[in-house]
Amino acid sequence: MSREKNNTKPIAVFDSGVGGLTVAAAIKRLLPNESIIYLGDLLHLPYGSKSTEAIIEFTDIAVDFLVNQDIKLLTIACNTSTSVALDFIRSKVEIPVVGVIRPGAEAAVRATQNNRIGVIGTKRTIESDAYKKEIEKVSAQTNRKIEVYQKATPLLVPLIEEGWKDHFVTELVLREYLNYFEDKKIDTLVLGCTHYPLIKNTIGSLMHDVKVVDSAETTSLKVKELLVKKKLLSEEEADYNYSIYLTDYTDTFGELAKLIIGNGKNEINDKINIISLEFSRGKSSYNLI
Ligand code: DGL
């Protein structure tokens, strides 16, 4: 499908699962005229504990699918994919690509007053040091020296996927993880994973006097900035709000999609298409199931 006017082409949002819908929703709130194509690679979730090579390959093939939908901008909402695959993706596609790490790092540097920032994320995101490096780059622009303390919190994604957002077990696990920051004197904590905004209230209640930064809002601002700069903003009403593609379906996705982008209604599930992406190095294809 190829559209004549670039401005009315959709924006794509990619994530390994459901959490990227928080980014999609923030984009839609800010830019209601934009149509959004969402791809969640549920078949390979969680990315956070996979190898760098596997994450790059999964992201690559998912991006191929999205670029084939004639999109005008790609948002990689997955922190893990952004951490390890953003540069590679930028080097191969011609459209603008927005990742979530830089906007989150900028927001954290703006928020901290004592120059001590904490970051939580998946194993792969934390091991990549992507947030630490980006925070250091951003703070160097104003000659600030910021200490970054990072903690991998791998049990949180499965707990949220289980639907245990407001569950005492999730709170217990969070207490154990966040204990790491007790003597670090941070005043800002970055939620370096798409799923964590869904438990932001619990995190906030356990981290007194700490500003909690999630990158959904800041990423949507970056998307707007780029669309304005490239003169790609849509001035017409969106063709559709969301078109959703998944490589697998789970009830958790359906429930959370209702909550995040569906106004609590089941109709959002009618927007979901299940696809199969062929994952073999160097080649990709897909089938609607
Ligand atoms: N989307 C991933 C992220 O933001 C979390 C889920 C996963 O591990 O795939 O890092």
Short mmCIF file of C-alpha atoms in Angstrom, two decimals, residues 89-211:
data_model
loop_
_atom_site.label_atom_id
_atom_site.label_comp_id
_atom_site.label_asym_id
_atom_site.label_seq_id
_atom_site.Cartn_x
_atom_site.Cartn_y
_atom_site.Cartn_z
CA ILE A 89 18.04 -0.22 12.50
CA ARG A 90 18.88 3.43 11.84
CA SER A 91 21.64 2.36 9.49
CA LYS A 92 19.29 0.30 7.35
CA VAL A 93 16.00 2.21 7.09
CA GLU A 94 15.45 5.54 5.37
CA ILE A 95 12.61 6.87 7.51
CA PRO A 96 13.19 8.66 10.86
CA VAL A 97 13.58 6.28 13.82
CA VAL A 98 12.89 7.26 17.44
CA GLY A 99 14.08 5.08 20.33
CA VAL A 100 13.06 5.37 23.98
CA ILE A 101 16.45 5.64 25.69
CA ARG A 102 17.48 9.14 24.62
CA PRO A 103 14.14 10.80 25.56
CA GLY A 104 14.20 8.99 28.93
CA ALA A 105 17.81 10.04 29.55
CA GLU A 106 17.01 13.67 28.70
CA ALA A 107 14.00 13.68 31.00
CA ALA A 108 16.05 12.19 33.85
CA VAL A 109 18.84 14.75 33.46
CA ARG A 110 16.22 17.53 33.51
CA ALA A 111 14.60 16.03 36.60
CA THR A 112 17.60 15.38 38.86
CA GLN A 113 18.74 18.10 41.20
CA ASN A 114 21.35 16.19 43.15
CA ASN A 115 22.89 14.54 40.04
CA ARG A 116 22.18 11.00 41.22
CA ILE A 117 19.94 8.93 38.93
CA GLY A 118 18.75 5.33 39.28
CA VAL A 119 17.71 3.14 36.35
CA ILE A 120 15.75 -0.11 36.41
CA GLY A 121 15.28 -2.31 33.34
CA THR A 122 15.63 -5.78 31.89
CA LYS A 123 18.92 -7.67 32.15
CA ARG A 124 19.92 -6.87 28.59
CA THR A 125 19.07 -3.16 28.89
CA ILE A 126 21.06 -2.78 32.11
CA GLU A 127 24.01 -4.84 30.85
CA SER A 128 24.17 -2.72 27.68
CA ASP A 129 24.73 0.44 29.80
CA ALA A 130 22.61 2.26 27.20
CA TYR A 131 20.92 4.57 29.74
CA LYS A 132 24.18 5.26 31.58
CA LYS A 133 25.95 6.20 28.33
CA GLU A 134 23.06 8.36 27.12
CA ILE A 135 22.70 10.14 30.49
CA GLU A 136 26.44 10.83 30.45
CA LYS A 137 26.24 12.21 26.89
CA VAL A 138 23.28 14.46 27.72
CA SER A 139 24.82 15.75 30.98
CA ALA A 140 28.19 16.38 29.32
CA GLN A 141 26.48 19.00 27.13
CA THR A 142 26.05 21.15 30.23
CA ASN A 143 29.26 20.04 31.95
CA ARG A 144 27.38 18.19 34.65
CA LYS A 145 28.73 15.07 36.28
CA ILE A 146 25.92 12.64 37.03
CA GLU A 147 26.20 9.37 38.93
CA VAL A 148 24.07 6.60 37.46
CA TYR A 149 23.06 3.53 39.51
CA GLN A 150 21.52 0.66 37.59
CA LYS A 151 19.60 -2.40 38.70
CA ALA A 152 18.25 -5.22 36.52
CA THR A 153 14.74 -6.16 37.63
CA PRO A 154 13.94 -9.20 35.46
CA LEU A 155 11.05 -10.62 37.51
CA LEU A 156 8.83 -7.58 36.93
CA VAL A 157 7.87 -8.30 33.30
CA PRO A 158 6.55 -11.83 34.01
CA LEU A 159 4.63 -10.55 37.06
CA ILE A 160 2.98 -7.80 35.02
CA GLU A 161 2.30 -10.25 32.18
CA GLU A 162 0.59 -12.44 34.77
CA GLY A 163 -1.73 -9.50 35.43
CA TRP A 164 -0.31 -8.98 38.95
CA LYS A 165 -0.05 -5.22 38.69
CA ASP A 166 -1.50 -4.50 42.11
CA HIS A 167 -0.48 -7.73 43.79
CA PHE A 168 1.38 -8.08 47.06
CA VAL A 169 3.93 -10.43 45.45
CA THR A 170 4.85 -7.74 42.92
CA GLU A 171 5.21 -5.24 45.75
CA LEU A 172 7.42 -7.68 47.67
CA VAL A 173 9.65 -8.25 44.64
CA LEU A 174 9.84 -4.50 44.04
CA ARG A 175 10.86 -3.87 47.66
CA GLU A 176 13.68 -6.38 47.28
CA TYR A 177 14.94 -4.80 44.02
CA LEU A 178 14.53 -1.18 45.09
CA ASN A 179 16.40 -1.89 48.29
CA TYR A 180 19.53 -1.61 46.14
CA PHE A 181 18.96 2.16 45.90
CA GLU A 182 18.59 2.64 49.65
CA ASP A 183 22.08 4.07 50.24
CA LYS A 184 22.53 5.59 46.75
CA LYS A 185 20.72 8.86 47.57
CA ILE A 186 19.12 9.07 44.13
CA ASP A 187 16.45 11.73 43.56
CA THR A 188 15.34 10.40 40.16
CA LEU A 189 14.48 6.89 38.97
CA VAL A 190 14.13 5.97 35.29
CA LEU A 191 11.65 3.24 34.43
CA GLY A 192 13.78 1.69 31.68
CA CYS A 193 11.23 -0.83 30.47
CA THR A 194 7.92 -0.50 28.65
CA HIS A 195 6.06 -2.57 31.27
CA TYR A 196 7.03 -0.54 34.32
CA PRO A 197 4.71 2.47 33.78
CA LEU A 198 1.93 -0.03 34.52
CA ILE A 199 3.22 -0.35 38.12
CA LYS A 200 4.38 3.27 38.39
CA ASN A 201 2.13 3.99 41.38
CA THR A 202 3.55 1.14 43.45
CA ILE A 203 7.10 2.12 42.50
CA GLY A 204 6.35 5.74 43.43
CA SER A 205 4.90 4.72 46.79
CA LEU A 206 8.07 2.76 47.63
CA MET A 207 10.49 5.48 46.49
CA HIS A 208 9.67 8.47 48.65
CA ASP A 209 10.88 11.86 47.43
CA VAL A 210 12.18 10.32 44.20
CA LYS A 211 10.98 11.56 40.80
#
